[in-house]
mmCIF file of C-alpha atoms and ligand atoms in Angstrom:
data_model
loop_
_atom_site.group_PDB
_atom_site.id
_atom_site.type_symbol
_atom_site.label_atom_id
_atom_site.label_comp_id
_atom_site.label_asym_id
_atom_site.label_seq_id
_atom_site.Cartn_x
_atom_site.Cartn_y
_atom_site.Cartn_z
ATOM 1 C CA MET A 1 0.000 0.000 0.000
ATOM 2 C CA ASN A 2 1.296 3.418 -0.927
ATOM 3 C CA ILE A 3 1.407 6.147 1.700
ATOM 4 C CA ARG A 4 -0.143 9.484 0.830
ATOM 5 C CA VAL A 5 2.448 12.111 1.831
ATOM 6 C CA ASN A 6 0.752 15.329 0.672
ATOM 7 C CA ASP A 7 -1.453 16.522 -2.190
ATOM 8 C CA TRP A 8 1.127 15.737 -4.887
ATOM 9 C CA ILE A 9 3.338 12.941 -3.487
ATOM 10 C CA SER A 10 2.566 9.336 -2.611
ATOM 11 C CA LEU A 11 5.272 7.049 -1.338
ATOM 12 C CA LYS A 12 5.852 3.351 -1.896
ATOM 13 C CA PRO A 13 7.246 2.089 1.410
ATOM 14 C CA GLU A 14 9.756 -0.492 0.213
ATOM 15 C CA TYR A 15 11.630 0.197 3.440
ATOM 16 C CA LEU A 16 8.965 -1.804 5.248
ATOM 17 C CA ASN A 17 9.533 -4.947 3.137
ATOM 18 C CA HIS A 18 11.824 -6.632 5.619
ATOM 19 C CA GLU A 19 13.385 -5.765 8.958
ATOM 20 C CA HIS A 20 16.988 -6.344 7.870
ATOM 21 C CA ILE A 21 17.025 -6.774 4.092
ATOM 22 C CA SER A 22 16.378 -3.185 3.201
ATOM 23 C CA GLY A 23 13.804 -2.263 0.542
ATOM 24 C CA ASN A 24 15.187 -2.563 -2.936
ATOM 25 C CA LYS A 25 17.962 -4.939 -1.832
ATOM 26 C CA LEU A 26 15.392 -7.630 -1.122
ATOM 27 C CA ARG A 27 13.980 -7.130 -4.637
ATOM 28 C CA LYS A 28 17.458 -7.329 -6.120
ATOM 29 C CA LEU A 29 18.358 -10.478 -4.221
ATOM 30 C CA LYS A 30 15.138 -12.438 -4.775
ATOM 31 C CA TYR A 31 15.864 -14.114 -8.127
ATOM 32 C CA ASN A 32 19.578 -14.319 -7.404
ATOM 33 C CA LEU A 33 18.857 -16.338 -4.261
ATOM 34 C CA ILE A 34 16.468 -18.597 -6.178
ATOM 35 C CA ASN A 35 19.097 -19.078 -8.887
ATOM 36 C CA ALA A 36 21.893 -19.740 -6.385
ATOM 37 C CA LYS A 37 19.761 -22.326 -4.556
ATOM 38 C CA ALA A 38 18.726 -24.019 -7.785
ATOM 39 C CA LYS A 39 22.364 -24.318 -8.852
ATOM 40 C CA GLY A 40 23.384 -25.759 -5.507
ATOM 41 C CA PHE A 41 25.579 -22.913 -4.270
ATOM 42 C CA LYS A 42 26.164 -22.816 -0.529
ATOM 43 C CA THR A 43 27.937 -19.465 -0.318
ATOM 44 C CA LEU A 44 27.312 -15.934 -1.566
ATOM 45 C CA LEU A 45 30.214 -13.564 -2.107
ATOM 46 C CA THR A 46 29.904 -9.860 -2.697
ATOM 47 C CA PHE A 47 31.629 -6.484 -2.383
ATOM 48 C CA GLY A 48 30.951 -3.192 -0.636
ATOM 49 C CA GLY A 49 32.079 -0.211 1.379
ATOM 50 C CA ALA A 50 31.888 0.297 5.120
ATOM 51 C CA PHE A 51 28.314 1.618 5.143
ATOM 52 C CA SER A 52 26.918 -0.516 2.336
ATOM 53 C CA ASN A 53 23.212 -1.390 2.536
ATOM 54 C CA HIS A 54 23.954 -4.213 0.112
ATOM 55 C CA ILE A 55 26.524 -5.799 2.452
ATOM 56 C CA ALA A 56 24.067 -5.688 5.362
ATOM 57 C CA ALA A 57 21.294 -7.104 3.162
ATOM 58 C CA VAL A 58 23.393 -9.997 1.819
ATOM 59 C CA ALA A 59 24.503 -10.928 5.349
ATOM 60 C CA ALA A 60 20.888 -10.987 6.575
ATOM 61 C CA ALA A 61 19.610 -12.803 3.478
ATOM 62 C CA GLY A 62 22.331 -15.437 3.763
ATOM 63 C CA LYS A 63 21.348 -16.161 7.335
ATOM 64 C CA GLU A 64 17.641 -16.283 6.542
ATOM 65 C CA TYR A 65 17.912 -18.430 3.412
ATOM 66 C CA GLY A 66 20.729 -20.723 4.473
ATOM 67 C CA PHE A 67 23.795 -19.471 2.604
ATOM 68 C CA GLY A 68 27.223 -18.733 3.977
ATOM 69 C CA THR A 69 28.278 -15.171 3.097
ATOM 70 C CA ILE A 70 31.587 -13.515 2.315
ATOM 71 C CA GLY A 71 31.954 -9.742 2.099
ATOM 72 C CA ILE A 72 34.960 -8.193 0.372
ATOM 73 C CA ILE A 73 35.206 -4.794 2.043
ATOM 74 C CA ARG A 74 36.895 -1.711 0.613
ATOM 75 C CA GLY A 75 39.591 -0.335 2.935
ATOM 76 C CA GLU A 76 42.158 -2.380 4.866
ATOM 77 C CA GLU A 77 42.130 0.103 7.749
ATOM 78 C CA LEU A 78 38.574 -0.976 8.634
ATOM 79 C CA HIS A 79 39.890 -4.281 9.882
ATOM 80 C CA ASN A 80 40.703 -2.716 13.245
ATOM 81 C CA GLU A 81 37.563 -0.699 13.706
ATOM 82 C CA PHE A 82 34.837 -2.943 12.415
ATOM 83 C CA THR A 83 33.298 -3.359 15.864
ATOM 84 C CA HIS A 84 32.647 0.399 15.860
ATOM 85 C CA ASN A 85 31.073 0.334 12.436
ATOM 86 C CA PRO A 86 27.370 -0.540 12.738
ATOM 87 C CA THR A 87 27.050 -1.960 9.200
ATOM 88 C CA LEU A 88 30.092 -4.204 9.424
ATOM 89 C CA SER A 89 29.379 -5.380 12.956
ATOM 90 C CA PHE A 90 25.819 -6.197 11.885
ATOM 91 C CA ALA A 91 27.115 -8.171 8.899
ATOM 92 C CA SER A 92 29.580 -10.017 11.095
ATOM 93 C CA GLN A 93 26.899 -10.871 13.669
ATOM 94 C CA TYR A 94 24.791 -12.287 10.863
ATOM 95 C CA GLY A 95 27.617 -14.621 9.973
ATOM 96 C CA MET A 96 29.296 -12.792 7.128
ATOM 97 C CA ASN A 97 32.978 -13.534 6.727
ATOM 98 C CA LEU A 98 34.499 -10.075 6.216
ATOM 99 C CA HIS A 99 37.621 -9.793 4.148
ATOM 100 C CA TYR A 100 39.291 -6.390 3.871
ATOM 101 C CA VAL A 101 41.204 -5.254 0.811
ATOM 102 C CA SER A 102 43.022 -2.046 -0.064
ATOM 103 C CA ARG A 103 41.267 0.557 -2.171
ATOM 104 C CA GLU A 104 43.671 -0.224 -5.034
ATOM 105 C CA ALA A 105 42.897 -3.941 -4.940
ATOM 106 C CA TYR A 106 39.189 -3.192 -4.603
ATOM 107 C CA ARG A 107 39.198 -1.275 -7.868
ATOM 108 C CA LEU A 108 40.246 -4.464 -9.660
ATOM 109 C CA LYS A 109 37.524 -6.565 -8.056
ATOM 110 C CA SER A 110 35.721 -7.372 -11.307
ATOM 111 C CA SER A 111 38.856 -8.570 -13.070
ATOM 112 C CA LYS A 112 39.221 -12.240 -13.906
ATOM 113 C CA GLU A 113 42.458 -12.505 -11.910
ATOM 114 C CA PHE A 114 40.917 -11.038 -8.766
ATOM 115 C CA VAL A 115 37.889 -13.331 -8.927
ATOM 116 C CA GLU A 116 40.163 -16.342 -9.552
ATOM 117 C CA ALA A 117 42.229 -15.436 -6.500
ATOM 118 C CA LEU A 118 39.002 -15.261 -4.483
ATOM 119 C CA HIS A 119 38.073 -18.758 -5.669
ATOM 120 C CA GLN A 120 41.510 -20.026 -4.628
ATOM 121 C CA LYS A 121 40.959 -18.587 -1.201
ATOM 122 C CA PHE A 122 37.263 -19.304 -0.616
ATOM 123 C CA GLY A 123 36.360 -22.127 -3.006
ATOM 124 C CA GLU A 124 32.979 -22.165 -4.768
ATOM 125 C CA PHE A 125 30.650 -19.187 -4.374
ATOM 126 C CA TYR A 126 27.783 -17.397 -6.105
ATOM 127 C CA LEU A 127 29.079 -13.958 -6.992
ATOM 128 C CA LEU A 128 26.887 -10.920 -6.521
ATOM 129 C CA PRO A 129 28.358 -7.730 -7.992
ATOM 130 C CA GLU A 130 28.861 -4.581 -5.906
ATOM 131 C CA GLY A 131 25.453 -3.057 -5.191
ATOM 132 C CA GLY A 132 23.883 -6.313 -6.381
ATOM 133 C CA THR A 133 22.954 -5.179 -9.890
ATOM 134 C CA ASN A 134 22.643 -7.844 -12.604
ATOM 135 C CA ASP A 135 19.878 -9.126 -14.912
ATOM 136 C CA LEU A 136 18.161 -11.075 -12.141
ATOM 137 C CA ALA A 137 18.258 -8.046 -9.828
ATOM 138 C CA VAL A 138 16.552 -5.931 -12.484
ATOM 139 C CA LYS A 139 13.931 -8.657 -12.929
ATOM 140 C CA GLY A 140 13.209 -8.482 -9.174
ATOM 141 C CA CYS A 141 12.840 -4.703 -9.348
ATOM 142 C CA GLU A 142 10.291 -5.059 -12.146
ATOM 143 C CA GLU A 143 7.957 -6.231 -9.362
ATOM 144 C CA ILE A 144 8.104 -2.932 -7.451
ATOM 145 C CA LEU A 145 5.366 -1.214 -9.479
ATOM 146 C CA GLN A 146 1.876 -2.665 -9.117
ATOM 147 C CA LYS A 147 -1.166 -2.084 -11.276
ATOM 148 C CA ASP A 148 -2.570 0.565 -8.919
ATOM 149 C CA ASP A 149 0.536 2.626 -9.614
ATOM 150 C CA PHE A 150 -0.283 3.406 -13.215
ATOM 151 C CA SER A 151 -2.389 6.431 -12.266
ATOM 152 C CA PHE A 152 0.795 8.343 -11.364
ATOM 153 C CA ASN A 153 2.431 10.296 -14.145
ATOM 154 C CA TYR A 154 5.816 10.638 -12.413
ATOM 155 C CA ILE A 155 7.737 7.928 -10.595
ATOM 156 C CA CYS A 156 10.848 8.876 -8.635
ATOM 157 C CA CYS A 157 13.621 6.513 -7.648
ATOM 158 C CA PRO A 158 17.078 7.004 -6.107
ATOM 159 C CA VAL A 159 19.985 5.673 -8.159
ATOM 160 C CA GLY A 160 23.250 4.030 -7.072
ATOM 161 C CA THR A 161 24.291 1.453 -9.655
ATOM 162 C CA GLY A 162 21.079 1.810 -11.691
ATOM 163 C CA GLY A 163 19.591 -1.661 -11.236
ATOM 164 C CA THR A 164 16.540 -0.611 -9.286
ATOM 165 C CA ILE A 165 15.486 2.182 -11.597
ATOM 166 C CA SER A 166 15.994 -0.097 -14.620
ATOM 167 C CA GLY A 167 13.431 -2.531 -13.236
ATOM 168 C CA VAL A 168 11.040 0.303 -12.458
ATOM 169 C CA ILE A 169 11.422 1.704 -15.990
ATOM 170 C CA ASN A 170 10.812 -1.735 -17.533
ATOM 171 C CA SER A 171 7.481 -2.091 -15.759
ATOM 172 C CA SER A 172 6.366 1.540 -16.154
ATOM 173 C CA LYS A 173 3.827 2.593 -18.795
ATOM 174 C CA ALA A 174 4.473 4.942 -21.693
ATOM 175 C CA HIS A 175 2.365 7.736 -20.135
ATOM 176 C CA GLN A 176 4.608 7.709 -17.055
ATOM 177 C CA LYS A 177 7.959 9.392 -16.672
ATOM 178 C CA VAL A 178 10.550 7.852 -14.381
ATOM 179 C CA LEU A 179 12.900 10.332 -12.689
ATOM 180 C CA GLY A 180 16.129 8.969 -11.241
ATOM 181 C CA PHE A 181 18.107 10.822 -8.558
ATOM 182 C CA PRO A 182 21.740 9.657 -8.554
ATOM 183 C CA ALA A 183 23.382 9.642 -5.118
ATOM 184 C CA LEU A 184 26.779 10.103 -6.720
ATOM 185 C CA LYS A 185 28.555 12.159 -9.365
ATOM 186 C CA GLY A 186 29.355 10.849 -12.799
ATOM 187 C CA ASP A 187 27.697 10.485 -16.154
ATOM 188 C CA PHE A 188 28.307 6.748 -16.545
ATOM 189 C CA LEU A 189 24.870 5.971 -15.118
ATOM 190 C CA ASP A 190 22.939 6.726 -18.307
ATOM 191 C CA ASN A 191 24.854 3.971 -20.052
ATOM 192 C CA GLU A 192 24.476 1.554 -17.136
ATOM 193 C CA ILE A 193 20.705 1.957 -17.234
ATOM 194 C CA LYS A 194 20.626 1.534 -21.013
ATOM 195 C CA LYS A 195 22.183 -1.911 -20.534
ATOM 196 C CA TYR A 196 19.013 -3.061 -18.783
ATOM 197 C CA THR A 197 16.197 -1.185 -20.484
ATOM 198 C CA GLN A 198 15.156 -0.268 -24.020
ATOM 199 C CA LYS A 199 12.568 2.271 -22.908
ATOM 200 C CA THR A 200 13.140 6.018 -23.088
ATOM 201 C CA ASN A 201 10.514 7.421 -20.681
ATOM 202 C CA TRP A 202 13.111 8.292 -18.039
ATOM 203 C CA GLU A 203 15.549 11.013 -17.079
ATOM 204 C CA LEU A 204 18.286 11.421 -14.489
ATOM 205 C CA ILE A 205 18.117 14.498 -12.250
ATOM 206 C CA THR A 206 21.782 15.000 -11.541
ATOM 207 C CA ASN A 207 21.947 18.131 -9.365
ATOM 208 C CA TYR A 208 21.075 16.659 -5.965
ATOM 209 C CA HIS A 209 23.987 14.337 -5.164
ATOM 210 C CA PHE A 210 25.429 16.790 -2.588
ATOM 211 C CA GLY A 211 28.977 16.375 -3.839
ATOM 212 C CA GLY A 212 29.087 12.616 -4.135
ATOM 213 C CA TYR A 213 28.339 9.281 -2.596
ATOM 214 C CA ALA A 214 27.782 9.462 1.188
ATOM 215 C CA LYS A 215 28.534 13.208 1.146
ATOM 216 C CA ILE A 216 25.979 15.278 3.007
ATOM 217 C CA ASN A 217 25.619 18.759 4.520
ATOM 218 C CA GLU A 218 23.587 20.524 7.212
ATOM 219 C CA ASP A 219 20.953 21.603 4.731
ATOM 220 C CA LEU A 220 20.226 17.967 3.859
ATOM 221 C CA ILE A 221 20.220 16.891 7.514
ATOM 222 C CA SER A 222 17.691 19.568 8.458
ATOM 223 C CA PHE A 223 15.504 18.588 5.503
ATOM 224 C CA ILE A 224 15.554 14.897 6.525
ATOM 225 C CA ASN A 225 14.705 15.828 10.115
ATOM 226 C CA TRP A 226 11.962 18.224 9.004
ATOM 227 C CA PHE A 227 10.484 15.500 6.774
ATOM 228 C CA LYS A 228 10.501 12.966 9.597
ATOM 229 C CA THR A 229 8.876 15.367 12.067
ATOM 230 C CA THR A 230 6.293 16.545 9.548
ATOM 231 C CA TYR A 231 5.281 13.269 7.881
ATOM 232 C CA ASN A 232 6.545 10.686 10.350
ATOM 233 C CA ILE A 233 8.541 8.977 7.584
ATOM 234 C CA PRO A 234 12.294 8.385 8.037
ATOM 235 C CA LEU A 235 14.643 9.050 5.113
ATOM 236 C CA ASP A 236 18.204 7.800 4.796
ATOM 237 C CA PRO A 237 20.999 10.320 4.186
ATOM 238 C CA ILE A 238 22.563 8.573 1.183
ATOM 239 C CA TYR A 239 19.682 7.862 -1.193
ATOM 240 C CA THR A 240 16.091 8.644 -0.234
ATOM 241 C CA GLY A 241 16.901 11.882 1.616
ATOM 242 C CA LYS A 242 18.694 13.348 -1.398
ATOM 243 C CA MET A 243 15.890 12.295 -3.740
ATOM 244 C CA MET A 244 13.167 13.820 -1.577
ATOM 245 C CA TYR A 245 15.177 17.012 -1.079
ATOM 246 C CA GLY A 246 15.576 17.301 -4.847
ATOM 247 C CA LEU A 247 11.920 16.630 -5.439
ATOM 248 C CA PHE A 248 10.793 19.375 -3.056
ATOM 249 C CA LYS A 249 13.254 21.815 -4.668
ATOM 250 C CA MET A 250 11.971 20.916 -8.145
ATOM 251 C CA LYS A 251 8.399 21.532 -7.000
ATOM 252 C CA GLU A 252 9.458 24.953 -5.674
ATOM 253 C CA LEU A 253 11.116 25.705 -9.025
ATOM 254 C CA GLY A 254 7.926 24.878 -10.915
ATOM 255 C CA TYR A 255 8.996 21.569 -12.485
ATOM 256 C CA PHE A 256 5.604 20.001 -11.677
ATOM 257 C CA THR A 257 2.114 21.296 -12.480
ATOM 258 C CA SER A 258 -0.823 21.073 -10.070
ATOM 259 C CA GLU A 259 -2.148 18.163 -12.153
ATOM 260 C CA ASP A 260 0.940 16.022 -11.671
ATOM 261 C CA LYS A 261 0.767 12.996 -9.406
ATOM 262 C CA VAL A 262 4.125 11.774 -8.180
ATOM 263 C CA LEU A 263 4.960 8.345 -6.785
ATOM 264 C CA VAL A 264 8.215 8.122 -4.831
ATOM 265 C CA ILE A 265 9.913 4.768 -4.269
ATOM 266 C CA HIS A 266 11.286 4.693 -0.723
ATOM 267 C CA THR A 267 14.044 2.150 -1.293
ATOM 268 C CA GLY A 268 15.051 1.798 2.372
ATOM 269 C CA GLY A 269 18.636 2.234 3.539
ATOM 270 C CA LEU A 270 17.735 3.203 7.083
ATOM 271 C CA GLN A 271 20.453 0.948 8.522
ATOM 272 C CA GLY A 272 22.954 3.547 7.277
ATOM 273 C CA ILE A 273 21.702 6.278 9.616
ATOM 274 C CA GLU A 274 23.592 5.027 12.667
ATOM 275 C CA GLY A 275 26.929 4.913 10.860
ATOM 276 C CA MET A 276 26.338 8.347 9.370
ATOM 277 C CA ASN A 277 25.474 9.757 12.801
ATOM 278 C CA ASN A 278 28.753 8.411 14.196
ATOM 279 C CA LYS A 279 30.510 10.345 11.462
ATOM 280 C CA LEU A 280 28.454 13.501 12.082
ATOM 281 C CA LYS A 281 29.282 13.382 15.805
ATOM 282 C CA THR A 282 33.001 13.563 15.108
ATOM 283 C CA LYS A 283 32.370 16.647 12.952
ATOM 284 C CA ASN A 284 30.083 18.311 15.505
ATOM 285 C CA LEU A 285 27.230 18.403 13.008
ATOM 286 C CA PRO A 286 23.565 17.926 13.931
ATOM 287 C CA LEU A 287 22.422 14.295 13.944
ATOM 288 C CA ILE A 288 19.756 12.586 11.871
ATOM 289 C CA LEU A 289 16.623 11.872 13.920
HETATM 290 C C1 PLP B 301 21.334 0.407 -3.018
HETATM 291 C C2 PLP B 301 20.298 1.451 -2.814
HETATM 292 C C3 PLP B 301 19.830 2.254 -3.865
HETATM 293 C C4 PLP B 301 20.416 2.189 -5.240
HETATM 294 O O1 PLP B 301 19.978 1.082 -5.955
HETATM 295 P P1 PLP B 301 20.685 0.748 -7.348
HETATM 296 O O2 PLP B 301 19.930 -0.419 -7.829
HETATM 297 O O3 PLP B 301 22.114 0.416 -7.026
HETATM 298 O O4 PLP B 301 20.598 1.936 -8.208
HETATM 299 C C5 PLP B 301 18.837 3.163 -3.604
HETATM 300 N N1 PLP B 301 18.332 3.319 -2.368
HETATM 301 C C6 PLP B 301 18.763 2.584 -1.337
HETATM 302 C C7 PLP B 301 18.183 2.836 -0.009
HETATM 303 C C8 PLP B 301 19.752 1.632 -1.517
HETATM 304 O O5 PLP B 301 20.196 0.923 -0.472
#
């Protein structure tokens, strides 16, 4: 069921899909888990940074569906502080075997040599790419929109690797426009999305990334806190907060008419708030509620 936020926005609460496998990550994992089971894999291996929603989701999904999990984590220095990092300590508690690599090594993670070395070390595993995007992930995200959603003429979705929005675009109708809000800088995303969809009823809104992935400022924090106090809906600082901030700014700037009906996909990510607050504390910035 969508939540009516105000007279022009409704929200699809994907963040309520599962307690620990946040929103869109459950959608992205669904057919991968079915495929891994069917092929007899016992272990899932994937990659991510210290605050990654995907890492937390894979750890929780592995525990729930009976897979061992291995997380290749960017940044060797994290090895010593993982107990202070809420995402990594969660993953570890859920049984994920965390393996830290340098940023340089991490950059090569998709290379054949790197994956072969991982097989030497860990044996057989089902590989999920960073962020979890592949064909089966997109297929899972095609199930986000339901038939009641076709009355909206705009659909908004945050973008990281582009898998989620690709699924949403594939199941959208021609009279709908899908707006993607990238959480990071870079113009490679258009091409990523074009790998997974043939449709053209979409556009990326690229001016609300706040300087890059996991970068935030006081303006964004006060917006997230205002939104929570006003509508009683939590937003995460990395994806959904930036999207909603952008959307409200666009409304102010006259992007939408009074006829427009906007559906926002709340993709989850709330597990990242605690880690972000730890960071904000050290900078003496206000915390996220
Ligand atoms: C991972 C994530 C996204 C981005 O999804 P992609 O499929 O990588 O574009 C958006 N929102 C939240 C909350 C996420 O955790």
